[in-house]
Amino acid sequence: MEKVVIVTGANSGIGLALCERLLSSDSQVRLCLACRNMERAEAARAALLTSHSSAHVDLLHLDVGSVQSVLGAAEEVKTRYSRIDFLYLNAGIMPNPTVDIRAFFKGLFSRNVINMFATAEGLLTQQDQLNSDRLQEVFATNLFGHFLLIRELEPLLCQPGHTSRLVWTSSSNARRSAFSIEDIQHRRGKEPYSSSKYASDMLSLALNTHKNKQGLFSSVICPGLVMTNLTYGILPSFFWTLIMPIMWLIRIFTNTFTLTPYAGAEALHWLFLQKPESLDPRAKYHSLTSGLGTNYTEPRIMDLDDEMTEVFFSKLLELERAVRRNLSEKTADSEHYQQYISEIQ
């Protein structure tokens, strides 16, 4: 039976590597690349069809950072497919990253080097901004746009007698200390990426609580330290040239340095092969690579609070109602709307 699989952020990096692995392992996959840049999406589709000439690979224009784009893409999906088997929520951004160079070099030659690369704790900050919907850009792209997409596609995801799966690409940088339930969009902080990834961990748990009985199951993965366009954007290119030999050396002694997109997609692909009932909703499934280069998946329990998770889920629903009301009344630039959005924290 054909499996409909939608992957956001599928034109490069881990998303594209996942698509390649899915087509290699299951000839019944009907793949949909949901991407913001359609030129790159066309190139990705061509590359996939070069190695899988008989595959079904569709394209969908989707900018998860734009409410209008999400709603339009969801309508397009509902006209194309009668159900969705897998929705991989992989797209994400880390705008304007700033590295504490002093802390970087201090950590590079310390016993904390592995944890520094794995989590970027105390090392990495970003400058966020408001998008056209008056939402924080990182929050909107990494989390809220995906949440809205799920809500729009519930008729295809929650069908009687059918099981559907959500899989979030999270991060080891997802830290509870970076998230505040009083500031869910991270307007006042300097680690919006970490905050948004921790928020996705909480949302996955909340979705399992509220949607498992309707046949919808959610999981979270961490790809490990992978060299993608997002990673390369953190430091100048000459820095990576200098430290890459060190990173490959460190890889011998740690399993979190997956480094390649193919290895980083290990947990994403592994989850595709599992029965949802056998998975732990409180676990994050980590892509890992042994010193000998063997890729494998390992679950690790997430640091989540049930009460805060439910409060967060309620706030997302409230924000969704506000955004939809704004669209219907066309009041995005009004002072009242901006104040209301900022109060949902």
Short mmCIF file of C-alpha atoms in Angstrom, two decimals:
data_model
loop_
_atom_site.label_atom_id
_atom_site.label_comp_id
_atom_site.label_asym_id
_atom_site.label_seq_id
_atom_site.Cartn_x
_atom_site.Cartn_y
_atom_site.Cartn_z
CA MET A 1 0.00 0.00 0.00
CA GLU A 2 1.32 3.45 -0.92
CA LYS A 3 2.63 5.53 2.00
CA VAL A 4 2.26 9.29 1.77
CA VAL A 5 5.26 10.99 3.38
CA ILE A 6 5.64 14.77 3.62
CA VAL A 7 9.02 16.24 4.60
CA THR A 8 9.44 19.94 5.37
CA GLY A 9 12.85 21.45 4.64
CA ALA A 10 13.60 18.62 2.23
CA ASN A 11 15.77 20.33 -0.39
CA SER A 12 19.12 19.90 1.40
CA GLY A 13 20.90 18.56 4.47
CA ILE A 14 19.18 16.10 6.77
CA GLY A 15 15.82 16.46 5.03
CA LEU A 16 17.20 15.49 1.63
CA ALA A 17 19.25 12.67 3.15
CA LEU A 18 16.10 11.32 4.78
CA CYS A 19 14.27 11.38 1.45
CA GLU A 20 17.05 9.40 -0.18
CA ARG A 21 16.98 6.81 2.60
CA LEU A 22 13.17 6.48 2.47
CA LEU A 23 13.16 5.87 -1.28
CA SER A 24 15.98 3.34 -0.91
CA SER A 25 14.16 1.34 1.76
CA ASP A 26 10.52 1.38 0.61
CA SER A 27 9.31 1.39 -2.99
CA GLN A 28 5.76 2.18 -1.81
CA VAL A 29 6.66 5.66 -0.55
CA ARG A 30 4.98 8.62 -2.20
CA LEU A 31 7.21 11.49 -1.19
CA CYS A 32 6.28 15.16 -0.97
CA LEU A 33 9.11 17.69 -0.62
CA ALA A 34 7.64 20.71 1.20
CA CYS A 35 10.09 23.57 0.64
CA ARG A 36 10.27 27.35 0.68
CA ASN A 37 12.73 27.64 -2.25
CA MET A 38 11.14 25.89 -5.22
CA GLU A 39 14.24 26.14 -7.41
CA ARG A 40 16.20 24.14 -4.85
CA ALA A 41 13.25 21.81 -4.42
CA GLU A 42 13.25 21.09 -8.17
CA ALA A 43 16.99 20.34 -7.98
CA ALA A 44 16.45 18.01 -5.02
CA ARG A 45 13.64 16.19 -6.83
CA ALA A 46 15.83 15.76 -9.91
CA ALA A 47 18.65 14.33 -7.79
CA LEU A 48 16.30 11.85 -6.11
CA LEU A 49 14.83 10.73 -9.42
CA THR A 50 18.30 10.21 -10.87
CA SER A 51 18.87 7.37 -8.41
CA HIS A 52 15.19 6.35 -8.09
CA SER A 53 13.72 6.81 -11.57
CA SER A 54 10.38 5.14 -10.81
CA ALA A 55 9.78 6.96 -7.52
CA HIS A 56 6.79 9.22 -6.88
CA VAL A 57 8.23 12.56 -5.74
CA ASP A 58 5.91 15.58 -5.46
CA LEU A 59 6.75 19.19 -4.67
CA LEU A 60 4.89 21.57 -2.38
CA HIS A 61 5.61 25.23 -1.86
CA LEU A 62 5.69 25.85 1.89
CA ASP A 63 7.24 28.56 4.01
CA VAL A 64 6.54 27.45 7.58
CA GLY A 65 7.47 30.93 8.77
CA SER A 66 4.42 32.42 7.06
CA VAL A 67 0.87 31.77 8.25
CA GLN A 68 -0.57 32.44 4.79
CA SER A 69 1.88 30.04 3.17
CA VAL A 70 1.10 27.31 5.71
CA LEU A 71 -2.65 27.64 5.21
CA GLY A 72 -2.29 27.67 1.42
CA ALA A 73 0.01 24.64 1.43
CA ALA A 74 -2.36 22.73 3.71
CA GLU A 75 -5.24 23.33 1.32
CA GLU A 76 -3.10 22.05 -1.54
CA VAL A 77 -2.22 18.91 0.43
CA LYS A 78 -5.89 18.23 1.14
CA THR A 79 -6.70 18.37 -2.56
CA ARG A 80 -3.85 15.98 -3.47
CA TYR A 81 -3.99 13.27 -0.82
CA SER A 82 -6.72 11.40 1.04
CA ARG A 83 -4.47 10.70 4.03
CA ILE A 84 -0.95 11.31 5.37
CA ASP A 85 1.11 8.46 6.81
CA PHE A 86 4.18 10.44 7.90
CA LEU A 87 4.72 14.16 8.38
CA TYR A 88 8.37 14.98 9.05
CA LEU A 89 8.65 18.41 10.68
CA ASN A 90 12.24 19.11 9.72
CA ALA A 91 12.46 22.70 8.46
CA GLY A 92 14.16 25.18 10.75
CA ILE A 93 16.28 28.31 10.94
CA MET A 94 19.01 29.75 13.14
CA PRO A 95 19.32 33.40 12.06
CA ASN A 96 22.29 35.63 12.79
CA PRO A 97 24.19 33.22 15.05
CA THR A 98 26.90 34.76 17.22
CA VAL A 99 29.66 32.65 18.73
CA ASP A 100 31.60 33.59 21.84
CA ILE A 101 35.03 33.09 20.26
CA ARG A 102 36.86 33.21 23.56
CA ALA A 103 34.60 30.56 25.06
CA PHE A 104 34.93 28.52 21.86
CA PHE A 105 38.72 28.27 21.95
CA LYS A 106 38.73 27.76 25.71
CA GLY A 107 36.33 24.85 25.31
CA LEU A 108 38.11 23.46 22.25
CA PHE A 109 41.09 22.46 24.34
CA SER A 110 39.23 21.40 27.47
CA ARG A 111 37.55 18.27 28.74
CA ASN A 112 34.22 19.93 27.90
CA VAL A 113 34.89 19.99 24.15
CA ILE A 114 32.42 17.21 23.26
CA ASN A 115 29.56 18.75 25.24
CA MET A 116 30.39 22.18 23.79
CA PHE A 117 30.00 20.96 20.21
CA ALA A 118 26.99 18.78 21.03
CA THR A 119 24.89 21.42 22.83
CA ALA A 120 26.53 24.82 22.11
CA GLU A 121 25.69 25.65 25.73
CA GLY A 122 27.27 28.93 26.78
CA LEU A 123 28.61 29.37 23.28
CA LEU A 124 25.89 30.33 20.82
CA THR A 125 23.32 33.14 20.71
CA GLN A 126 21.09 34.52 17.92
CA GLN A 127 19.43 37.80 17.05
CA ASP A 128 15.75 37.18 16.33
CA GLN A 129 13.18 39.53 14.74
CA LEU A 130 9.46 39.84 14.06
CA ASN A 131 8.07 38.39 10.84
CA SER A 132 5.20 39.73 8.74
CA ASP A 133 2.68 38.02 11.04
CA ARG A 134 4.16 39.91 14.02
CA LEU A 135 5.50 36.68 15.48
CA GLN A 136 9.10 36.01 16.45
CA GLU A 137 10.71 34.56 13.33
CA VAL A 138 12.47 31.57 14.92
CA PHE A 139 9.42 30.58 16.96
CA ALA A 140 7.18 30.93 13.90
CA THR A 141 9.43 28.91 11.60
CA ASN A 142 10.71 26.20 13.90
CA LEU A 143 7.53 25.61 15.86
CA PHE A 144 4.32 27.56 15.31
CA GLY A 145 4.17 27.13 11.52
CA HIS A 146 4.50 23.37 11.95
CA PHE A 147 1.88 23.39 14.71
CA LEU A 148 -0.53 25.27 12.45
CA LEU A 149 0.21 22.84 9.60
CA ILE A 150 -0.65 19.89 11.85
CA ARG A 151 -3.88 21.55 12.93
CA GLU A 152 -4.88 22.21 9.33
CA LEU A 153 -4.08 18.66 8.26
CA GLU A 154 -5.86 16.89 11.13
CA PRO A 155 -8.57 15.56 8.77
CA LEU A 156 -5.83 13.64 6.93
CA LEU A 157 -3.80 12.77 10.03
CA CYS A 158 -6.61 11.66 12.35
CA GLN A 159 -8.69 9.14 10.45
CA PRO A 160 -10.67 6.23 11.95
CA GLY A 161 -8.79 2.95 11.63
CA HIS A 162 -5.61 4.61 10.37
CA THR A 163 -2.35 5.47 12.12
CA SER A 164 -0.38 8.58 11.21
CA ARG A 165 2.99 9.77 12.46
CA LEU A 166 4.62 13.10 13.22
CA VAL A 167 8.41 13.24 13.54
CA TRP A 168 10.12 16.41 14.77
CA THR A 169 13.76 17.25 14.11
CA SER A 170 14.84 18.63 17.46
CA SER A 171 18.35 19.19 18.80
CA SER A 172 20.67 18.52 21.72
CA ASN A 173 20.62 22.34 21.97
CA ALA A 174 16.99 22.06 23.16
CA ARG A 175 17.47 23.10 26.79
CA ARG A 176 14.85 23.74 29.44
CA SER A 177 16.95 26.63 30.78
CA ALA A 178 16.50 28.49 27.46
CA PHE A 179 12.70 28.27 27.51
CA SER A 180 10.28 30.34 29.57
CA ILE A 181 6.57 29.59 29.81
CA GLU A 182 6.12 33.31 30.41
CA ASP A 183 7.84 34.11 27.10
CA ILE A 184 7.04 31.25 24.72
CA GLN A 185 8.19 33.16 21.64
CA HIS A 186 11.49 34.06 23.35
CA ARG A 187 11.02 37.77 22.71
CA ARG A 188 13.27 38.75 25.59
CA GLY A 189 15.98 36.12 25.28
CA LYS A 190 19.08 35.50 23.19
CA GLU A 191 18.68 31.76 22.50
CA PRO A 192 15.55 31.53 20.33
CA TYR A 193 16.79 28.40 18.55
CA SER A 194 17.29 26.45 21.77
CA SER A 195 13.96 27.72 23.10
CA SER A 196 12.09 26.70 19.93
CA LYS A 197 13.59 23.22 19.94
CA TYR A 198 12.69 22.65 23.59
CA ALA A 199 9.21 23.89 22.73
CA SER A 200 8.95 21.27 19.96
CA ASP A 201 9.89 18.58 22.49
CA MET A 202 7.02 19.72 24.72
CA LEU A 203 4.58 19.99 21.84
CA SER A 204 5.35 16.44 20.73
CA LEU A 205 4.49 15.15 24.20
CA ALA A 206 1.29 17.22 24.31
CA LEU A 207 0.19 15.96 20.90
CA ASN A 208 0.62 12.37 22.06
CA THR A 209 -1.50 13.12 25.13
CA HIS A 210 -4.30 14.67 23.08
CA LYS A 211 -4.15 12.78 19.77
CA ASN A 212 -3.03 9.16 20.34
CA LYS A 213 -6.62 8.02 20.72
CA GLN A 214 -7.31 9.47 17.27
CA GLY A 215 -4.46 7.46 15.73
CA LEU A 216 -1.88 10.26 15.60
CA PHE A 217 1.53 9.62 17.20
CA SER A 218 4.41 12.07 17.59
CA SER A 219 8.14 11.46 18.06
CA VAL A 220 11.23 13.64 18.45
CA ILE A 221 14.75 13.06 17.17
CA CYS A 222 18.16 14.64 17.58
CA PRO A 223 20.42 14.32 14.51
CA GLY A 224 23.64 14.83 16.45
CA LEU A 225 26.31 17.24 15.28
CA VAL A 226 25.81 17.37 11.51
CA MET A 227 27.58 19.56 8.98
CA THR A 228 24.73 21.24 7.09
CA ASN A 229 24.13 24.71 5.70
CA LEU A 230 22.74 25.72 9.09
CA THR A 231 25.88 24.50 10.87
CA TYR A 232 28.28 26.08 8.40
CA GLY A 233 26.50 29.40 8.92
CA ILE A 234 27.53 29.52 12.56
CA LEU A 235 31.24 30.14 11.96
CA PRO A 236 33.29 31.63 9.11
CA SER A 237 34.37 29.03 6.54
CA PHE A 238 38.06 29.25 7.47
CA PHE A 239 37.18 28.24 11.05
CA TRP A 240 35.60 25.03 9.81
CA THR A 241 38.65 24.34 7.66
CA LEU A 242 40.84 24.63 10.75
CA ILE A 243 38.75 22.56 13.15
CA MET A 244 37.29 19.81 10.93
CA PRO A 245 40.35 17.54 11.39
CA ILE A 246 39.90 17.92 15.15
CA MET A 247 36.22 17.06 14.89
CA TRP A 248 36.88 13.90 12.91
CA LEU A 249 39.46 12.93 15.55
CA ILE A 250 37.00 13.58 18.39
CA ARG A 251 34.43 11.45 16.58
CA ILE A 252 36.48 8.38 17.50
CA PHE A 253 35.73 9.02 21.17
CA THR A 254 32.09 10.16 21.06
CA ASN A 255 28.92 8.90 19.37
CA THR A 256 27.17 12.29 18.97
CA PHE A 257 29.36 13.53 16.07
CA THR A 258 27.32 12.13 13.20
CA LEU A 259 28.81 14.84 10.92
CA THR A 260 27.18 13.77 7.63
CA PRO A 261 23.49 14.41 6.75
CA TYR A 262 23.09 10.69 5.95
CA ALA A 263 24.19 9.71 9.46
CA GLY A 264 22.20 12.56 10.99
CA ALA A 265 19.03 11.19 9.37
CA GLU A 266 19.52 7.79 11.02
CA ALA A 267 16.89 8.29 13.75
CA LEU A 268 14.43 9.83 11.28
CA HIS A 269 14.68 6.75 9.09
CA TRP A 270 14.71 4.33 12.03
CA LEU A 271 11.40 5.74 13.28
CA PHE A 272 9.88 5.15 9.84
CA LEU A 273 10.44 1.42 10.40
CA GLN A 274 8.98 1.24 13.93
CA LYS A 275 5.49 0.59 15.24
CA PRO A 276 4.28 3.76 17.02
CA GLU A 277 2.88 1.79 19.95
CA SER A 278 6.40 0.57 20.78
CA LEU A 279 7.82 4.10 21.12
CA ASP A 280 8.20 6.17 24.28
CA PRO A 281 6.48 9.58 23.95
CA ARG A 282 8.88 11.04 26.53
CA ALA A 283 12.00 9.91 24.67
CA LYS A 284 14.11 11.78 22.16
CA TYR A 285 15.58 9.39 19.60
CA HIS A 286 19.21 10.26 18.91
CA SER A 287 21.12 9.58 15.72
CA LEU A 288 24.51 8.27 16.82
CA THR A 289 27.70 7.11 15.09
CA SER A 290 30.25 4.82 16.71
CA GLY A 291 34.00 5.38 16.49
CA LEU A 292 34.07 2.76 13.74
CA GLY A 293 31.44 4.61 11.72
CA THR A 294 28.37 2.50 12.52
CA ASN A 295 25.13 4.48 12.61
CA TYR A 296 22.45 3.61 15.16
CA THR A 297 19.54 5.10 17.15
CA GLU A 298 19.24 5.42 20.91
CA PRO A 299 16.33 6.80 22.99
CA ARG A 300 17.03 9.24 25.81
CA ILE A 301 14.38 10.55 28.18
CA MET A 302 13.64 14.27 27.77
CA ASP A 303 13.55 16.78 30.62
CA LEU A 304 9.85 17.66 30.41
CA ASP A 305 7.28 18.79 32.95
CA ASP A 306 3.73 17.57 32.29
CA GLU A 307 2.01 20.60 33.81
CA MET A 308 4.13 23.11 31.89
CA THR A 309 3.63 21.10 28.71
CA GLU A 310 -0.14 21.38 29.03
CA VAL A 311 0.03 25.11 29.77
CA PHE A 312 2.23 25.56 26.70
CA PHE A 313 -0.19 23.59 24.52
CA SER A 314 -3.07 25.79 25.72
CA LYS A 315 -1.09 28.92 24.88
CA LEU A 316 -0.42 27.63 21.38
CA LEU A 317 -4.14 27.04 20.86
CA GLU A 318 -4.87 30.55 22.10
CA LEU A 319 -2.24 32.00 19.76
CA GLU A 320 -3.69 30.01 16.87
CA ARG A 321 -7.12 31.52 17.53
CA ALA A 322 -5.64 35.01 17.61
CA VAL A 323 -3.78 34.52 14.34
CA ARG A 324 -6.85 33.11 12.59
CA ARG A 325 -8.97 35.98 13.88
CA ASN A 326 -6.36 38.41 12.58
CA LEU A 327 -6.51 36.85 9.13
CA SER A 328 -10.28 37.04 9.01
CA GLU A 329 -10.32 40.66 10.16
CA LYS A 330 -7.14 41.66 8.28
CA THR A 331 -5.77 43.56 11.25
CA ALA A 332 -2.10 42.50 11.21
CA ASP A 333 -0.83 46.05 11.47
CA SER A 334 -3.29 47.18 14.11
CA GLU A 335 -2.01 48.19 17.52
CA HIS A 336 -4.67 46.02 19.18
CA TYR A 337 -3.53 42.86 17.37
CA GLN A 338 0.16 43.46 18.11
CA GLN A 339 -0.58 44.04 21.77
CA TYR A 340 -2.78 40.93 21.97
CA ILE A 341 -0.13 38.74 20.33
CA SER A 342 2.56 40.03 22.67
CA GLU A 343 0.36 39.24 25.70
CA ILE A 344 0.05 35.55 24.79
CA GLN A 345 3.21 34.58 26.61
#
